N, C-alpha and C. Protein backbone atom coordinates (compact mmCIF):
# COMPACT_ATOMS: atom_id res chain seq x y z
N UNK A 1 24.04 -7.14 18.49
CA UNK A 1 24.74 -5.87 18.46
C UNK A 1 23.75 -4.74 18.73
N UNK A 2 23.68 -4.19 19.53
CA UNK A 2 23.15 -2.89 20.15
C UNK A 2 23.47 -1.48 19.32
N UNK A 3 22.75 -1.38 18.34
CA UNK A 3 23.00 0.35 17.49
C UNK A 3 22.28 1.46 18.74
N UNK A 4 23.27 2.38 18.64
CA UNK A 4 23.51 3.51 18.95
C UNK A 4 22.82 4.35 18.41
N UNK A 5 21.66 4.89 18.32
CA UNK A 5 21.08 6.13 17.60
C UNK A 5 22.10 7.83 17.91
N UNK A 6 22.28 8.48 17.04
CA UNK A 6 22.72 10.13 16.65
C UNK A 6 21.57 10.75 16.00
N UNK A 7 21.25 12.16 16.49
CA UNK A 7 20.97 12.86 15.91
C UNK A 7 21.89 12.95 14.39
N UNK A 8 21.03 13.33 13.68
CA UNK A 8 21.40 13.81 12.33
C UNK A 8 21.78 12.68 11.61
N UNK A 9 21.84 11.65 12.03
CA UNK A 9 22.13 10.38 11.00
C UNK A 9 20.97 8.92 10.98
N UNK A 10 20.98 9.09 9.68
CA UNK A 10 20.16 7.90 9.20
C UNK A 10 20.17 6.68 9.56
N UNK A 11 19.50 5.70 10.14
CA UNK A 11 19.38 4.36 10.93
C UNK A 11 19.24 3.83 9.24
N UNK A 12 20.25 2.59 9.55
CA UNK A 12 20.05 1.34 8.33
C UNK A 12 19.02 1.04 7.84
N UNK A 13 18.75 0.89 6.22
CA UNK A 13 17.66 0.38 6.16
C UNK A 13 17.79 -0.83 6.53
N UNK A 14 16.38 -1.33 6.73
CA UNK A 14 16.30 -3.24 6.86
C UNK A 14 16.04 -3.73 5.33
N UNK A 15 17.05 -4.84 5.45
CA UNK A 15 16.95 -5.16 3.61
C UNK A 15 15.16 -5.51 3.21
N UNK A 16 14.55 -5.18 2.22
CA UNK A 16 13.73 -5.68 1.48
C UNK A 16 13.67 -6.99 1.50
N UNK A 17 12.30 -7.48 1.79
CA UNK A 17 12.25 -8.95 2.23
C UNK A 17 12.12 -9.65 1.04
N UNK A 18 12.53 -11.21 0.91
CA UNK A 18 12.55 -11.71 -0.30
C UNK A 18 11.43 -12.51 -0.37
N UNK A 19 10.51 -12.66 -0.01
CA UNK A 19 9.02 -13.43 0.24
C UNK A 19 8.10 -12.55 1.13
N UNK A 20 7.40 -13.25 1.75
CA UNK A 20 6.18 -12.60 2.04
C UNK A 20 6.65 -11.28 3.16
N UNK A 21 6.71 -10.08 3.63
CA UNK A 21 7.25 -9.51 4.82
C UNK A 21 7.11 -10.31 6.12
N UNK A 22 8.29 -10.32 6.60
CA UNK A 22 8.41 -10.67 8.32
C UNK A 22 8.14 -9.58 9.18
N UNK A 23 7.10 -9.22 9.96
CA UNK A 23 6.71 -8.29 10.38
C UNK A 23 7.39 -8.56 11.93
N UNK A 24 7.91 -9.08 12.94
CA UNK A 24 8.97 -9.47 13.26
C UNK A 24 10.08 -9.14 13.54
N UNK A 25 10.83 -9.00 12.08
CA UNK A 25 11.75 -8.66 11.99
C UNK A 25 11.89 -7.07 11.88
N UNK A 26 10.85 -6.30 11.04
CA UNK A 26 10.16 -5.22 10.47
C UNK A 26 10.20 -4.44 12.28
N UNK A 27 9.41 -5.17 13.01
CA UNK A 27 9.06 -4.46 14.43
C UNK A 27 10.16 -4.52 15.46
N UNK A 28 11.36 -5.55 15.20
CA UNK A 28 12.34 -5.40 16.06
C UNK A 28 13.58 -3.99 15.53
N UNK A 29 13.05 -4.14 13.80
CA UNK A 29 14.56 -2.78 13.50
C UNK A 29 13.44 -1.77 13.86
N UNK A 30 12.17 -1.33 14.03
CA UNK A 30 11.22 -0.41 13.78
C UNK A 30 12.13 0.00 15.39
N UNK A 31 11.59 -0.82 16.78
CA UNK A 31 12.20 -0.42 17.56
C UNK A 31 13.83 0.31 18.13
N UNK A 32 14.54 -0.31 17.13
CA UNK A 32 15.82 0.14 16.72
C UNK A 32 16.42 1.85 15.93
N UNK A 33 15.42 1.82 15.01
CA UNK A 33 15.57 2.88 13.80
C UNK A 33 14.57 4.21 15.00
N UNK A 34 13.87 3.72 15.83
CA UNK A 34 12.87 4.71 16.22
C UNK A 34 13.14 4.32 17.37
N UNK A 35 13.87 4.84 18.55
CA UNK A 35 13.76 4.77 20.06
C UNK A 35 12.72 4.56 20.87
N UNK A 36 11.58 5.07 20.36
CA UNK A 36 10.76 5.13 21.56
C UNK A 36 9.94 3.91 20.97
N UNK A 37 9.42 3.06 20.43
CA UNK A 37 8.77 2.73 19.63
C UNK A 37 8.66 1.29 20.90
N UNK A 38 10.18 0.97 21.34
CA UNK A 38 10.36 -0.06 22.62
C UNK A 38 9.44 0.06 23.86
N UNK A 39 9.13 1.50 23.87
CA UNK A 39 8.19 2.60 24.93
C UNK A 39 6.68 2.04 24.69
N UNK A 40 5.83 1.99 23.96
CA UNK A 40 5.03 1.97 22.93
C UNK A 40 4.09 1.37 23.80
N UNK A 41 4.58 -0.24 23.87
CA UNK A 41 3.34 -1.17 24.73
C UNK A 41 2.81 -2.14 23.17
N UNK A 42 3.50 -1.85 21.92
CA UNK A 42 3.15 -2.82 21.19
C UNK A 42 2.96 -4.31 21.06
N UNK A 43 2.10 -4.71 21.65
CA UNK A 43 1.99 -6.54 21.57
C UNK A 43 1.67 -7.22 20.61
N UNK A 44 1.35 -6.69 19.45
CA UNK A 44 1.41 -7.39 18.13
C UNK A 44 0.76 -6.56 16.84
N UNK A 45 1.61 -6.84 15.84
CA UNK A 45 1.18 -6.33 14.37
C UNK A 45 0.84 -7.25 13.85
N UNK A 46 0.09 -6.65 12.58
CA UNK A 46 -0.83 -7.69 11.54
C UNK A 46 -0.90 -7.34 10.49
N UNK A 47 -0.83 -7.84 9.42
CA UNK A 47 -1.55 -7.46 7.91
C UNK A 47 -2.58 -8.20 7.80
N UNK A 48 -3.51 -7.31 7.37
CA UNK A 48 -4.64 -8.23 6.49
C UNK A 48 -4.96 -7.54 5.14
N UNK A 49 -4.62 -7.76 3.96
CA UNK A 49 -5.25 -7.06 3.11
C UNK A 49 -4.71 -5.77 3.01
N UNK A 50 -5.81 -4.71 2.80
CA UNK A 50 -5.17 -3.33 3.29
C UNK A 50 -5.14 -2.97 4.19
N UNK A 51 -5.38 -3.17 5.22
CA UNK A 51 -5.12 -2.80 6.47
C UNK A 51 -3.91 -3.39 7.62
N UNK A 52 -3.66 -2.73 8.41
CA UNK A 52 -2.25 -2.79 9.37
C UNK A 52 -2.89 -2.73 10.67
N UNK A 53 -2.79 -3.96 11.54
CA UNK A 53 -3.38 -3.30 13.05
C UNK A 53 -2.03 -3.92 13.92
N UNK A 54 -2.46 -3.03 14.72
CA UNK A 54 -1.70 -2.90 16.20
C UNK A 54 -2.36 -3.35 17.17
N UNK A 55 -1.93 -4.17 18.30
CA UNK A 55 -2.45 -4.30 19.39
C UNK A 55 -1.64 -3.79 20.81
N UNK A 56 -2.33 -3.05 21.28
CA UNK A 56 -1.19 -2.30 22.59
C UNK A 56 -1.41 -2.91 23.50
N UNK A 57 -0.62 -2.03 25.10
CA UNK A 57 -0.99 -2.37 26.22
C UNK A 57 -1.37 -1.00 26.50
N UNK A 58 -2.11 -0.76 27.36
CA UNK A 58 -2.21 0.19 27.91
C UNK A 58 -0.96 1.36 28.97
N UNK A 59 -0.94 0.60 29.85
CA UNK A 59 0.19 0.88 30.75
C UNK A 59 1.40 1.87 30.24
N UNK A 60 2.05 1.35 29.06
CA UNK A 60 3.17 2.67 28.53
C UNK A 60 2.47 4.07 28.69
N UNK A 61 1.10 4.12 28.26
CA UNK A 61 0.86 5.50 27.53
C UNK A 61 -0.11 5.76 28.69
N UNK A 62 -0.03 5.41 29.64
CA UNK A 62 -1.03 6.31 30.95
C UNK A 62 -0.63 7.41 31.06
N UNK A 63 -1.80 8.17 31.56
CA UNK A 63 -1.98 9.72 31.95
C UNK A 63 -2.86 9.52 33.36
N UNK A 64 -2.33 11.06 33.89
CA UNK A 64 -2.22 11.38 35.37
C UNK A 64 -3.60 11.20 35.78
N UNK A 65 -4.77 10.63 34.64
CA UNK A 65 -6.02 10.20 35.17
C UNK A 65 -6.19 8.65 34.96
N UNK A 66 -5.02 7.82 34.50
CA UNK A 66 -5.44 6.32 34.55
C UNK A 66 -5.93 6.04 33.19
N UNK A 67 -6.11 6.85 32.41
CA UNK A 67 -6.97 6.61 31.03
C UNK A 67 -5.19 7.39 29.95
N UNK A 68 -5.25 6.96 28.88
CA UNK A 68 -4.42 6.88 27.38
C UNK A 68 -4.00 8.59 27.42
N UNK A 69 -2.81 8.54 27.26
CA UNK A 69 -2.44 9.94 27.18
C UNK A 69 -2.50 10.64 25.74
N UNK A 70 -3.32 11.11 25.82
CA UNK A 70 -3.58 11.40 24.16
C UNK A 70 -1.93 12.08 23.24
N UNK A 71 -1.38 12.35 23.99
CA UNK A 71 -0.16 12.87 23.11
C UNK A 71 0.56 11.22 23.11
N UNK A 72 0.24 10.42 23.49
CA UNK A 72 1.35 9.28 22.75
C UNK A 72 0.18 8.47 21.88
N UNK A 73 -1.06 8.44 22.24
CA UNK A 73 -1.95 8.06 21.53
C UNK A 73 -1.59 8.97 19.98
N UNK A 74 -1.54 9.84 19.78
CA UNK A 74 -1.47 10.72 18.68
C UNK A 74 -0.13 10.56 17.83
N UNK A 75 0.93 9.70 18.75
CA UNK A 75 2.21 9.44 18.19
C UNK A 75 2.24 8.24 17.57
N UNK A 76 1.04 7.84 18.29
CA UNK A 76 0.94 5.93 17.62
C UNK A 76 0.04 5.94 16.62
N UNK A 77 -0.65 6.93 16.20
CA UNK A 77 -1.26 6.82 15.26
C UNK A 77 -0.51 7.12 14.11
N UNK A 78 0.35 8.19 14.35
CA UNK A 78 1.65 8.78 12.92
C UNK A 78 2.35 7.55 12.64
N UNK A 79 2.44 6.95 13.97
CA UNK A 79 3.54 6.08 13.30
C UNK A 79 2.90 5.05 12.60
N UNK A 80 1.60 4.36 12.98
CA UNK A 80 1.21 3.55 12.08
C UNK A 80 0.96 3.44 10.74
N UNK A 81 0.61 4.74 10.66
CA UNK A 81 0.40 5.02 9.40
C UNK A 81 1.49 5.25 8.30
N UNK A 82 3.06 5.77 9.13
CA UNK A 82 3.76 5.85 8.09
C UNK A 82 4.73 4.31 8.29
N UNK A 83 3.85 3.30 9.25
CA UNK A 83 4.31 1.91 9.19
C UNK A 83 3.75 1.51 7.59
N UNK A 84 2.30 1.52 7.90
CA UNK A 84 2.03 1.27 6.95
C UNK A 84 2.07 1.50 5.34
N UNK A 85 2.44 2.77 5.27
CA UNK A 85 3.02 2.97 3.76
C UNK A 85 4.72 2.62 3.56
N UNK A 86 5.36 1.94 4.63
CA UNK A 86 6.77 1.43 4.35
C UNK A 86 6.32 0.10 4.17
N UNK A 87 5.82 -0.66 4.87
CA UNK A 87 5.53 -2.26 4.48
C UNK A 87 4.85 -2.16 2.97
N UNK A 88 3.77 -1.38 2.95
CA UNK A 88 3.66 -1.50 1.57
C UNK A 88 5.14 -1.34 0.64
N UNK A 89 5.57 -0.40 0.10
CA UNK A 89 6.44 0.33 -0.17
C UNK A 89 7.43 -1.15 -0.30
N UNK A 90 7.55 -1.97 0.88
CA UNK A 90 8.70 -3.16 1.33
C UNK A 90 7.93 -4.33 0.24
N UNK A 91 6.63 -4.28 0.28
CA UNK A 91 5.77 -5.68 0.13
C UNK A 91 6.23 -5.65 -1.76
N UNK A 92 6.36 -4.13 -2.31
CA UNK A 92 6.61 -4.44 -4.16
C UNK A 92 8.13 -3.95 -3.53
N UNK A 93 9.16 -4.51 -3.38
CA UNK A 93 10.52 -3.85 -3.34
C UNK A 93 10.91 -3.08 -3.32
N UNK A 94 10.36 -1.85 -2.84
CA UNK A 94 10.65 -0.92 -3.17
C UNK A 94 11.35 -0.28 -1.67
N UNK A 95 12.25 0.37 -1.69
CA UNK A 95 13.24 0.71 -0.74
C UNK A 95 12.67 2.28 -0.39
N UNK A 96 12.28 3.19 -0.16
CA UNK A 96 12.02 4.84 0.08
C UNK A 96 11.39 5.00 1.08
N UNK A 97 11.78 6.30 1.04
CA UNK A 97 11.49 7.19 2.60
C UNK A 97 10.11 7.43 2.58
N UNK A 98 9.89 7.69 3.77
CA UNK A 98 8.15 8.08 3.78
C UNK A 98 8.29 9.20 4.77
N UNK A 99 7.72 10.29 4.95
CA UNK A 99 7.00 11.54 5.56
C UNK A 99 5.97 11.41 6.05
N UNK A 100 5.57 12.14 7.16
CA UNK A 100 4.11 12.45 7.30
C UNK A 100 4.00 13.57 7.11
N UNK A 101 3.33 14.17 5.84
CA UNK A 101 2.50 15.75 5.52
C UNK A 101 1.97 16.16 6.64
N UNK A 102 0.65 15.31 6.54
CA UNK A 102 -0.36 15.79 7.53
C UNK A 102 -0.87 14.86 8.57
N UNK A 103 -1.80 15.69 9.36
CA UNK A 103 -2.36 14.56 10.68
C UNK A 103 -3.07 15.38 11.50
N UNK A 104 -4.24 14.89 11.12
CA UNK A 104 -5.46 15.33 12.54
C UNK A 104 -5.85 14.41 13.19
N UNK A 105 -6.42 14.58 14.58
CA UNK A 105 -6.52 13.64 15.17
C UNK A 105 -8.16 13.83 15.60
N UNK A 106 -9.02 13.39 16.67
CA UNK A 106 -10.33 13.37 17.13
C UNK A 106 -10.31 12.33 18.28
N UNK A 107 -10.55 12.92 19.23
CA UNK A 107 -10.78 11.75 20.21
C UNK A 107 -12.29 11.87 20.59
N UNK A 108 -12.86 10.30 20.71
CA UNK A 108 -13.99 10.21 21.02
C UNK A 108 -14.19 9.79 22.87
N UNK A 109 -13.80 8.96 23.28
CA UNK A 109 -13.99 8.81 24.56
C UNK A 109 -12.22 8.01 24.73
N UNK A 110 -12.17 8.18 26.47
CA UNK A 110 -10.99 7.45 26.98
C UNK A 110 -11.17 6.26 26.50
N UNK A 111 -9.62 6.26 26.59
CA UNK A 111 -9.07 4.80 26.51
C UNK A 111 -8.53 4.53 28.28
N UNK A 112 -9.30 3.13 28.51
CA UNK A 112 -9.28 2.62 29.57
C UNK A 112 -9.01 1.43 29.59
N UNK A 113 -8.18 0.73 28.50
CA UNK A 113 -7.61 -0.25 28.69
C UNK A 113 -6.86 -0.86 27.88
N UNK A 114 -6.64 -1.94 27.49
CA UNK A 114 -5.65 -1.81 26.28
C UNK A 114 -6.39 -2.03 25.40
N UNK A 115 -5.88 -1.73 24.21
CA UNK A 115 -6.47 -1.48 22.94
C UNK A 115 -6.09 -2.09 21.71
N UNK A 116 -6.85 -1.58 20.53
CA UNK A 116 -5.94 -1.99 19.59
C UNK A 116 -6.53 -0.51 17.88
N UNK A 117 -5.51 -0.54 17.58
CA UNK A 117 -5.21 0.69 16.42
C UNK A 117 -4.91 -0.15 14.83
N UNK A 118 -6.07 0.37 14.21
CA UNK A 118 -6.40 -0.09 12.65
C UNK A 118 -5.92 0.97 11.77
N UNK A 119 -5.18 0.83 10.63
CA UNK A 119 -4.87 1.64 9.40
C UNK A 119 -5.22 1.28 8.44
N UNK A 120 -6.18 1.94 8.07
CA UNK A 120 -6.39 1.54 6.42
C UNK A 120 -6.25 2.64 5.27
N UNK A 121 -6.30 2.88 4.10
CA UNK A 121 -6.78 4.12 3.51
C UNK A 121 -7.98 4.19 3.37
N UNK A 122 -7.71 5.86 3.14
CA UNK A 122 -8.49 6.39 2.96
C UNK A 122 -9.91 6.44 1.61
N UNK A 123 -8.88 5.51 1.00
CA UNK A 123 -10.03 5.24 -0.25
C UNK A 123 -9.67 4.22 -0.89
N UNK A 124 -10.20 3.50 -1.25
CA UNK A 124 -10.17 2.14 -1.02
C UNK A 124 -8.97 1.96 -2.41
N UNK A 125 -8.61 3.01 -3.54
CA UNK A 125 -8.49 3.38 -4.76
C UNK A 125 -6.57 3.54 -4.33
N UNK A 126 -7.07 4.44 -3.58
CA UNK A 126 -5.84 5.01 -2.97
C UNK A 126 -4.34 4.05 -3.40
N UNK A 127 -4.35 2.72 -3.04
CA UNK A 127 -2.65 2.33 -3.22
C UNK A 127 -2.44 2.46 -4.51
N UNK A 128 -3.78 1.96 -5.57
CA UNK A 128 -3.52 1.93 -6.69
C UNK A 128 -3.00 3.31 -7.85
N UNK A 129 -3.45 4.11 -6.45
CA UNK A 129 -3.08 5.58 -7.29
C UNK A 129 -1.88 6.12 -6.94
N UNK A 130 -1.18 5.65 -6.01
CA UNK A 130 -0.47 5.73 -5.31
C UNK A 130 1.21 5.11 -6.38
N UNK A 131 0.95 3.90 -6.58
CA UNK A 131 1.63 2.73 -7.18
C UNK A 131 1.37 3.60 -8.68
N UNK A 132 0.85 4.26 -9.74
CA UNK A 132 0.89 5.09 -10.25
C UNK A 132 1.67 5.90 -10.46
N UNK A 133 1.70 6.85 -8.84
CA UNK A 133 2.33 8.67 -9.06
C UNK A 133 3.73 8.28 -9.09
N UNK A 134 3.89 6.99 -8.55
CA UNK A 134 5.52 6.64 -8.30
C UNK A 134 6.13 5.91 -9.09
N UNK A 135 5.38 5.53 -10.25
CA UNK A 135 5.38 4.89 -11.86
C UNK A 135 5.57 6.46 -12.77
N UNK A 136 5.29 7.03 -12.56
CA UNK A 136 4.73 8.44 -12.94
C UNK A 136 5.75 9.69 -12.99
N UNK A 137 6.15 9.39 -11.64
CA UNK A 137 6.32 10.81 -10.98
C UNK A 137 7.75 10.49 -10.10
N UNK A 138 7.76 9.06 -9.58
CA UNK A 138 8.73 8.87 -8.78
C UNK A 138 8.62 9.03 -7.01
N UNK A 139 7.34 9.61 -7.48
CA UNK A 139 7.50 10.10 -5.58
C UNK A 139 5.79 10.40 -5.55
N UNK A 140 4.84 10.56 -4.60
CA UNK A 140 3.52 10.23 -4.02
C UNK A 140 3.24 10.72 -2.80
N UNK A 141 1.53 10.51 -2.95
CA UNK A 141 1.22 10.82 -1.65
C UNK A 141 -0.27 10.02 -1.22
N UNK A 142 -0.12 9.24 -0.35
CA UNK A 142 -1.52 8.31 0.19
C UNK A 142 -2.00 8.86 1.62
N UNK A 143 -3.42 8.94 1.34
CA UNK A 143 -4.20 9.43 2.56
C UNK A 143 -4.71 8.04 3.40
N UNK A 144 -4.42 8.12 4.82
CA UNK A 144 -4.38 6.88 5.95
C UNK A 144 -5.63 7.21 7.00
N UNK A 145 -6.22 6.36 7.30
CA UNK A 145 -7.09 6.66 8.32
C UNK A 145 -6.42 5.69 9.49
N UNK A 146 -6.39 6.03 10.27
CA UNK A 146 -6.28 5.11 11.89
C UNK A 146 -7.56 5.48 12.49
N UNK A 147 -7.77 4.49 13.63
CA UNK A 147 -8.67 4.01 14.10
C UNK A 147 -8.18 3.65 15.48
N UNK A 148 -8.67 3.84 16.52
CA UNK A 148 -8.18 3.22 17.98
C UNK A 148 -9.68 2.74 18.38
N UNK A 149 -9.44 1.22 19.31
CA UNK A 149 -10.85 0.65 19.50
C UNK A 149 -10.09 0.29 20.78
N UNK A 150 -10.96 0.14 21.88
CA UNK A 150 -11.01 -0.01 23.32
C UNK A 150 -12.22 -0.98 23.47
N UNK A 151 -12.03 -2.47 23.27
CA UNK A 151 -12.94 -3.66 23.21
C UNK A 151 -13.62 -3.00 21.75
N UNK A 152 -15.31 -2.75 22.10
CA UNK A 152 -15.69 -2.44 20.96
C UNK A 152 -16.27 -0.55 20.94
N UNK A 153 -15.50 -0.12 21.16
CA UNK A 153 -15.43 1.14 21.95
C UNK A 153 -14.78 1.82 20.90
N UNK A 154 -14.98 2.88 19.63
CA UNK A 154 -14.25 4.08 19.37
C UNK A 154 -13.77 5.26 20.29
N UNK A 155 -12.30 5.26 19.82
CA UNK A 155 -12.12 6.26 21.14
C UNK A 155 -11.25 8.02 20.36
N UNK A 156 -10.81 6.99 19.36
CA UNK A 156 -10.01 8.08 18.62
C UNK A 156 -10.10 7.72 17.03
N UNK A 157 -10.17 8.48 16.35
CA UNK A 157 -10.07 8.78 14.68
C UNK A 157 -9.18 9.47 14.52
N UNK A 158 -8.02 9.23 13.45
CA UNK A 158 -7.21 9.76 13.13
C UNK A 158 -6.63 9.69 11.52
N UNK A 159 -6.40 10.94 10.94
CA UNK A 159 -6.22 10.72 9.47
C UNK A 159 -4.77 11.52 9.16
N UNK A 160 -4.34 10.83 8.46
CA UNK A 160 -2.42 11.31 7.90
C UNK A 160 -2.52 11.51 6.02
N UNK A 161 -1.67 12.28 6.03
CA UNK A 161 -1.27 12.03 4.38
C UNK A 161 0.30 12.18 4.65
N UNK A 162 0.85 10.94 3.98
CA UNK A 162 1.59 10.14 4.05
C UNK A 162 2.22 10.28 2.91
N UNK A 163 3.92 11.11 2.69
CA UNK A 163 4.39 11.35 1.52
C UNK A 163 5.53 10.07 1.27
N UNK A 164 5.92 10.02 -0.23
CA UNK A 164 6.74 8.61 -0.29
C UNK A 164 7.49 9.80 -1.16
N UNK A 165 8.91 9.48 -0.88
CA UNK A 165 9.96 10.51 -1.52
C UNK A 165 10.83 10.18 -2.41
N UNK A 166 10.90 11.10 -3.47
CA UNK A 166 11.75 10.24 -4.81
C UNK A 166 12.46 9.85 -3.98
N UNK A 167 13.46 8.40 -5.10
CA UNK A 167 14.49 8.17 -4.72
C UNK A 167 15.52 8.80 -4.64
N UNK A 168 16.88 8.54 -3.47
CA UNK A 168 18.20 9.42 -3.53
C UNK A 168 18.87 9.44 -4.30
């Protein structure tokens, strides 16, 4: 069945997984709930630990010089990051929205080929304080670093703070 995206209305959640996350399944509604995301050039996600990587293609996100267009480069970094505080968020059951506050970006050299984009936090402390404010408080905020690597090549640094919103 083919969903229809509208402005102004909320895409389904995907139920909370009952074992380990299917990332899979996670990346086929991701493409669904988020239009462009099909656009992307994503060839594979990962968990390890705390961290979330991406592996792209290049080709979606060219610019009129052959090298990574930094405005979708800059879109793939938001989104990873607020990937990554929903899988968390999915991994203890927990169902809520996530925001992105903030986001700077830094580019170090082109991207000239395909790549691949790392999320981790920002402090290593971070989920645990996190898993806290929302014990606490109901609602949070975790700081994300992304990372884009081109073989073994830094090309871009990028950092988010990443809000998790009471429940409705």
């Amino acid at each position: 069945m083919v969903v229809t995206r509208k402005a102004g209305v909320s895409h389904p959640r995907l139920p909370l997984p009952e074992g380990p996350d299917d990332l899979v399944a996670f990346q086929q509604w991701l493409a669904e709930a988020i239009p462009m995301v099909g656009s992307l050039g994503i060839t594979h996600m990962a968990r390890e630990g705390d961290s979330l990587t991406w592996r792209l293609a290049l080709a979606p996100s060219l610019n009129d010089k052959g090298t990574g267009f930094g405005g979708a480069l800059t879109a793939q970094t938001t989104l990873l990051g607020w990937c990554w505080a929903t899988l968390w968020l999915r991994e203890r059951g927990l169902a809520r929205d996530v925001v992105v506050a903030e986001s700077s970006q830094r580019f170090h050299a082109p991207v000239k080929g395909d790549y691949r984009l790392i999320c981790t936090p920002q402090d290593p402390q971070g989920p645990d304080a996190l898993a806290v404010k929302l014990r606490e408080r109901g609602k949070g905020r975790i700081a994300l670093d992304q990372t884009l690597y081109c073989g073994d090549t830094l090309c871009l640094s990028a950092a988010g703070s990443y809000a998790v919103l009471p429940e409705a």
